[in-house]
Amino acid sequence: MRYEYEEMMDWKHREECGGREREIGLTSSDLADCEPELAVAVAEIYAHDNGKRRESNLRRENAELRALLKENGIGAPDWD
């Protein structure tokens, strides 16, 4: 099975960061040669994907903190 570079970098980041997904950086120089409509569409996709990654990372962190509180006998409020 052959993996793409970005997939391997995602896997490496998750291994190094305890399962947290990496956010993808997008700079204006990345889109300098694109048509404006395409640049906007790509930026929206990146923003959506990064939002999903951030939400996933925060949910994972929340679950880990709740488990740690429970492990130490501390009751946590149910804000979900």
mmCIF file of N, CA and C in Angstrom:
data_model
loop_
_atom_site.group_PDB
_atom_site.id
_atom_site.type_symbol
_atom_site.label_atom_id
_atom_site.label_comp_id
_atom_site.label_asym_id
_atom_site.label_seq_id
_atom_site.Cartn_x
_atom_site.Cartn_y
_atom_site.Cartn_z
ATOM 1 N N MET A 1 0.846 -1.169 0.000
ATOM 2 C CA MET A 1 0.000 0.000 0.000
ATOM 3 C C MET A 1 0.897 1.239 0.000
ATOM 4 N N ARG A 2 0.599 2.177 -0.879
ATOM 5 C CA ARG A 2 1.402 3.384 -1.009
ATOM 6 C C ARG A 2 0.618 4.587 -0.491
ATOM 7 N N TYR A 3 1.226 5.360 0.384
ATOM 8 C CA TYR A 3 0.562 6.525 0.959
ATOM 9 C C TYR A 3 1.085 7.800 0.327
ATOM 10 N N GLU A 4 0.232 8.775 0.272
ATOM 11 C CA GLU A 4 0.630 10.090 -0.199
ATOM 12 C C GLU A 4 1.410 10.794 0.916
ATOM 13 N N TYR A 5 2.215 11.765 0.535
ATOM 14 C CA TYR A 5 3.037 12.503 1.492
ATOM 15 C C TYR A 5 2.184 13.141 2.591
ATOM 16 N N GLU A 6 1.098 13.816 2.213
ATOM 17 C CA GLU A 6 0.262 14.500 3.204
ATOM 18 C C GLU A 6 -0.367 13.506 4.186
ATOM 19 N N GLU A 7 -0.781 12.347 3.692
ATOM 20 C CA GLU A 7 -1.348 11.331 4.578
ATOM 21 C C GLU A 7 -0.314 10.846 5.577
ATOM 22 N N MET A 8 0.914 10.669 5.116
ATOM 23 C CA MET A 8 1.983 10.227 6.016
ATOM 24 C C MET A 8 2.300 11.306 7.048
ATOM 25 N N MET A 9 2.285 12.569 6.629
ATOM 26 C CA MET A 9 2.541 13.653 7.574
ATOM 27 C C MET A 9 1.412 13.751 8.598
ATOM 28 N N ASP A 10 0.165 13.527 8.158
ATOM 29 C CA ASP A 10 -0.960 13.499 9.099
ATOM 30 C C ASP A 10 -0.776 12.392 10.119
ATOM 31 N N TRP A 11 -0.397 11.211 9.647
ATOM 32 C CA TRP A 11 -0.181 10.073 10.548
ATOM 33 C C TRP A 11 0.946 10.387 11.535
ATOM 34 N N LYS A 12 2.050 10.939 11.034
ATOM 35 C CA LYS A 12 3.191 11.287 11.890
ATOM 36 C C LYS A 12 2.773 12.293 12.965
ATOM 37 N N HIS A 13 2.016 13.309 12.583
ATOM 38 C CA HIS A 13 1.579 14.326 13.535
ATOM 39 C C HIS A 13 0.678 13.716 14.611
ATOM 40 N N ARG A 14 -0.267 12.863 14.204
ATOM 41 C CA ARG A 14 -1.157 12.234 15.192
ATOM 42 C C ARG A 14 -0.372 11.358 16.158
ATOM 43 N N GLU A 15 0.634 10.644 15.652
ATOM 44 C CA GLU A 15 1.455 9.803 16.522
ATOM 45 C C GLU A 15 2.238 10.654 17.530
ATOM 46 N N GLU A 16 2.776 11.772 17.083
ATOM 47 C CA GLU A 16 3.592 12.632 17.950
ATOM 48 C C GLU A 16 2.754 13.455 18.915
ATOM 49 N N CYS A 17 1.489 13.705 18.579
ATOM 50 C CA CYS A 17 0.663 14.621 19.369
ATOM 51 C C CYS A 17 -0.518 13.932 20.041
ATOM 52 N N GLY A 18 -0.390 12.686 20.331
ATOM 53 C CA GLY A 18 -1.429 11.986 21.079
ATOM 54 C C GLY A 18 -2.778 11.918 20.387
ATOM 55 N N GLY A 19 -2.781 11.771 19.093
ATOM 56 C CA GLY A 19 -4.027 11.615 18.360
ATOM 57 C C GLY A 19 -4.630 12.909 17.854
ATOM 58 N N ARG A 20 -4.050 14.037 18.218
ATOM 59 C CA ARG A 20 -4.578 15.326 17.741
ATOM 60 C C ARG A 20 -4.271 15.489 16.262
ATOM 61 N N GLU A 21 -5.251 15.929 15.516
ATOM 62 C CA GLU A 21 -5.059 16.140 14.083
ATOM 63 C C GLU A 21 -4.392 17.487 13.847
ATOM 64 N N ARG A 22 -3.582 17.557 12.814
ATOM 65 C CA ARG A 22 -2.907 18.820 12.523
ATOM 66 C C ARG A 22 -3.812 19.714 11.695
ATOM 67 N N GLU A 23 -3.686 21.003 11.940
ATOM 68 C CA GLU A 23 -4.416 21.962 11.132
ATOM 69 C C GLU A 23 -3.548 22.319 9.942
ATOM 70 N N ILE A 24 -4.184 22.537 8.818
ATOM 71 C CA ILE A 24 -3.462 22.816 7.585
ATOM 72 C C ILE A 24 -3.328 24.319 7.422
ATOM 73 N N GLY A 25 -2.107 24.774 7.250
ATOM 74 C CA GLY A 25 -1.870 26.195 7.044
ATOM 75 C C GLY A 25 -2.024 26.559 5.579
ATOM 76 N N LEU A 26 -2.689 27.647 5.332
ATOM 77 C CA LEU A 26 -2.884 28.119 3.967
ATOM 78 C C LEU A 26 -2.484 29.583 3.938
ATOM 79 N N THR A 27 -1.542 29.929 3.093
ATOM 80 C CA THR A 27 -1.096 31.313 2.995
ATOM 81 C C THR A 27 -1.548 31.907 1.669
ATOM 82 N N SER A 28 -1.542 33.208 1.616
ATOM 83 C CA SER A 28 -1.971 33.864 0.380
ATOM 84 C C SER A 28 -1.030 33.544 -0.768
ATOM 85 N N SER A 29 0.232 33.264 -0.479
ATOM 86 C CA SER A 29 1.161 32.914 -1.549
ATOM 87 C C SER A 29 0.819 31.562 -2.178
ATOM 88 N N ASP A 30 0.131 30.692 -1.419
ATOM 89 C CA ASP A 30 -0.300 29.411 -1.966
ATOM 90 C C ASP A 30 -1.335 29.594 -3.066
ATOM 91 N N LEU A 31 -2.076 30.671 -2.992
ATOM 92 C CA LEU A 31 -3.171 30.901 -3.924
ATOM 93 C C LEU A 31 -2.897 32.069 -4.872
ATOM 94 N N ALA A 32 -1.669 32.544 -4.913
ATOM 95 C CA ALA A 32 -1.335 33.735 -5.697
ATOM 96 C C ALA A 32 -1.635 33.557 -7.186
ATOM 97 N N ASP A 33 -1.425 32.386 -7.717
ATOM 98 C CA ASP A 33 -1.608 32.160 -9.150
ATOM 99 C C ASP A 33 -3.006 31.656 -9.511
ATOM 100 N N CYS A 34 -3.889 31.531 -8.540
ATOM 101 C CA CYS A 34 -5.236 31.011 -8.789
ATOM 102 C C CYS A 34 -6.193 32.141 -9.172
ATOM 103 N N GLU A 35 -7.258 31.741 -9.816
ATOM 104 C CA GLU A 35 -8.329 32.691 -10.083
ATOM 105 C C GLU A 35 -9.004 33.036 -8.762
ATOM 106 N N PRO A 36 -9.531 34.249 -8.609
ATOM 107 C CA PRO A 36 -10.134 34.658 -7.326
ATOM 108 C C PRO A 36 -11.237 33.729 -6.830
ATOM 109 N N GLU A 37 -12.097 33.256 -7.755
ATOM 110 C CA GLU A 37 -13.185 32.370 -7.336
ATOM 111 C C GLU A 37 -12.640 31.053 -6.793
ATOM 112 N N LEU A 38 -11.608 30.542 -7.439
ATOM 113 C CA LEU A 38 -10.987 29.300 -6.992
ATOM 114 C C LEU A 38 -10.288 29.501 -5.645
ATOM 115 N N ALA A 39 -9.616 30.639 -5.484
ATOM 116 C CA ALA A 39 -8.934 30.930 -4.224
ATOM 117 C C ALA A 39 -9.929 30.982 -3.069
ATOM 118 N N VAL A 40 -11.079 31.601 -3.285
ATOM 119 C CA VAL A 40 -12.109 31.670 -2.245
ATOM 120 C C VAL A 40 -12.635 30.280 -1.925
ATOM 121 N N ALA A 41 -12.897 29.481 -2.942
ATOM 122 C CA ALA A 41 -13.406 28.126 -2.722
ATOM 123 C C ALA A 41 -12.404 27.280 -1.940
ATOM 124 N N VAL A 42 -11.130 27.366 -2.304
ATOM 125 C CA VAL A 42 -10.095 26.597 -1.605
ATOM 126 C C VAL A 42 -9.979 27.066 -0.161
ATOM 127 N N ALA A 43 -9.994 28.377 0.060
ATOM 128 C CA ALA A 43 -9.902 28.912 1.423
ATOM 129 C C ALA A 43 -11.081 28.450 2.274
ATOM 130 N N GLU A 44 -12.274 28.400 1.678
ATOM 131 C CA GLU A 44 -13.448 27.921 2.415
ATOM 132 C C GLU A 44 -13.313 26.446 2.777
ATOM 133 N N ILE A 45 -12.785 25.651 1.869
ATOM 134 C CA ILE A 45 -12.579 24.225 2.148
ATOM 135 C C ILE A 45 -11.574 24.043 3.285
ATOM 136 N N TYR A 46 -10.468 24.782 3.222
ATOM 137 C CA TYR A 46 -9.470 24.694 4.284
ATOM 138 C C TYR A 46 -10.065 25.118 5.620
ATOM 139 N N ALA A 47 -10.836 26.205 5.629
ATOM 140 C CA ALA A 47 -11.447 26.681 6.870
ATOM 141 C C ALA A 47 -12.410 25.637 7.434
ATOM 142 N N HIS A 48 -13.212 25.023 6.565
ATOM 143 C CA HIS A 48 -14.153 23.993 7.004
ATOM 144 C C HIS A 48 -13.407 22.789 7.577
ATOM 145 N N ASP A 49 -12.386 22.325 6.862
ATOM 146 C CA ASP A 49 -11.615 21.169 7.329
ATOM 147 C C ASP A 49 -10.910 21.461 8.647
ATOM 148 N N ASN A 50 -10.311 22.645 8.762
ATOM 149 C CA ASN A 50 -9.635 23.003 10.004
ATOM 150 C C ASN A 50 -10.621 23.130 11.158
ATOM 151 N N GLY A 51 -11.827 23.625 10.872
ATOM 152 C CA GLY A 51 -12.856 23.703 11.904
ATOM 153 C C GLY A 51 -13.228 22.314 12.414
ATOM 154 N N LYS A 52 -13.356 21.357 11.491
ATOM 155 C CA LYS A 52 -13.666 19.984 11.888
ATOM 156 C C LYS A 52 -12.519 19.377 12.692
ATOM 157 N N ARG A 53 -11.292 19.652 12.270
ATOM 158 C CA ARG A 53 -10.133 19.144 13.013
ATOM 159 C C ARG A 53 -10.084 19.738 14.410
ATOM 160 N N ARG A 54 -10.301 21.050 14.508
ATOM 161 C CA ARG A 54 -10.265 21.702 15.816
ATOM 162 C C ARG A 54 -11.351 21.141 16.726
ATOM 163 N N GLU A 55 -12.559 20.957 16.191
ATOM 164 C CA GLU A 55 -13.639 20.389 16.996
ATOM 165 C C GLU A 55 -13.278 18.976 17.460
ATOM 166 N N SER A 56 -12.726 18.170 16.580
ATOM 167 C CA SER A 56 -12.314 16.821 16.943
ATOM 168 C C SER A 56 -11.246 16.843 18.038
ATOM 169 N N ASN A 57 -10.272 17.730 17.883
ATOM 170 C CA ASN A 57 -9.214 17.836 18.881
ATOM 171 C C ASN A 57 -9.774 18.275 20.230
ATOM 172 N N LEU A 58 -10.692 19.240 20.237
ATOM 173 C CA LEU A 58 -11.268 19.712 21.493
ATOM 174 C C LEU A 58 -12.130 18.642 22.151
ATOM 175 N N ARG A 59 -12.876 17.882 21.346
ATOM 176 C CA ARG A 59 -13.675 16.792 21.915
ATOM 177 C C ARG A 59 -12.769 15.731 22.556
ATOM 178 N N ARG A 60 -11.669 15.405 21.883
ATOM 179 C CA ARG A 60 -10.734 14.425 22.419
ATOM 180 C C ARG A 60 -10.127 14.937 23.732
ATOM 181 N N GLU A 61 -9.728 16.204 23.727
ATOM 182 C CA GLU A 61 -9.142 16.786 24.932
ATOM 183 C C GLU A 61 -10.154 16.825 26.073
ATOM 184 N N ASN A 62 -11.401 17.172 25.769
ATOM 185 C CA ASN A 62 -12.455 17.198 26.773
ATOM 186 C C ASN A 62 -12.664 15.814 27.370
ATOM 187 N N ALA A 63 -12.709 14.796 26.525
ATOM 188 C CA ALA A 63 -12.896 13.428 27.011
ATOM 189 C C ALA A 63 -11.721 12.994 27.894
ATOM 190 N N GLU A 64 -10.508 13.368 27.504
ATOM 191 C CA GLU A 64 -9.337 13.013 28.304
ATOM 192 C C GLU A 64 -9.374 13.702 29.669
ATOM 193 N N LEU A 65 -9.778 14.973 29.696
ATOM 194 C CA LEU A 65 -9.867 15.699 30.966
ATOM 195 C C LEU A 65 -10.960 15.126 31.858
ATOM 196 N N ARG A 66 -12.093 14.773 31.265
ATOM 197 C CA ARG A 66 -13.170 14.167 32.058
ATOM 198 C C ARG A 66 -12.731 12.823 32.649
ATOM 199 N N ALA A 67 -12.012 12.036 31.859
ATOM 200 C CA ALA A 67 -11.519 10.746 32.360
ATOM 201 C C ALA A 67 -10.541 10.960 33.501
ATOM 202 N N LEU A 68 -9.703 11.967 33.382
ATOM 203 C CA LEU A 68 -8.738 12.263 34.444
ATOM 204 C C LEU A 68 -9.445 12.719 35.717
ATOM 205 N N LEU A 69 -10.460 13.554 35.573
ATOM 206 C CA LEU A 69 -11.239 13.972 36.742
ATOM 207 C C LEU A 69 -11.910 12.775 37.405
ATOM 208 N N LYS A 70 -12.529 11.926 36.602
ATOM 209 C CA LYS A 70 -13.213 10.739 37.135
ATOM 210 C C LYS A 70 -12.219 9.819 37.828
ATOM 211 N N GLU A 71 -11.054 9.654 37.223
ATOM 212 C CA GLU A 71 -10.017 8.793 37.795
ATOM 213 C C GLU A 71 -9.596 9.288 39.179
ATOM 214 N N ASN A 72 -9.627 10.597 39.379
ATOM 215 C CA ASN A 72 -9.220 11.178 40.656
ATOM 216 C C ASN A 72 -10.389 11.478 41.587
ATOM 217 N N GLY A 73 -11.571 10.952 41.248
ATOM 218 C CA GLY A 73 -12.731 11.071 42.117
ATOM 219 C C GLY A 73 -13.346 12.458 42.155
ATOM 220 N N ILE A 74 -13.153 13.231 41.126
ATOM 221 C CA ILE A 74 -13.697 14.587 41.077
ATOM 222 C C ILE A 74 -14.877 14.576 40.112
ATOM 223 N N GLY A 75 -16.016 15.050 40.575
ATOM 224 C CA GLY A 75 -17.185 15.110 39.713
ATOM 225 C C GLY A 75 -17.080 16.282 38.747
ATOM 226 N N ALA A 76 -17.399 16.026 37.513
ATOM 227 C CA ALA A 76 -17.353 17.069 36.485
ATOM 228 C C ALA A 76 -18.775 17.447 36.084
ATOM 229 N N PRO A 77 -19.029 18.732 35.888
ATOM 230 C CA PRO A 77 -20.369 19.118 35.423
ATOM 231 C C PRO A 77 -20.654 18.574 34.031
ATOM 232 N N ASP A 78 -21.894 18.309 33.754
ATOM 233 C CA ASP A 78 -22.277 17.779 32.447
ATOM 234 C C ASP A 78 -22.730 18.936 31.562
ATOM 235 N N TRP A 79 -21.811 19.447 30.754
ATOM 236 C CA TRP A 79 -22.103 20.584 29.882
ATOM 237 C C TRP A 79 -22.424 20.160 28.468
ATOM 238 N N ASP A 80 -22.427 18.902 28.176
ATOM 239 C CA ASP A 80 -22.682 18.447 26.799
ATOM 240 C C ASP A 80 -24.084 18.629 26.453
#
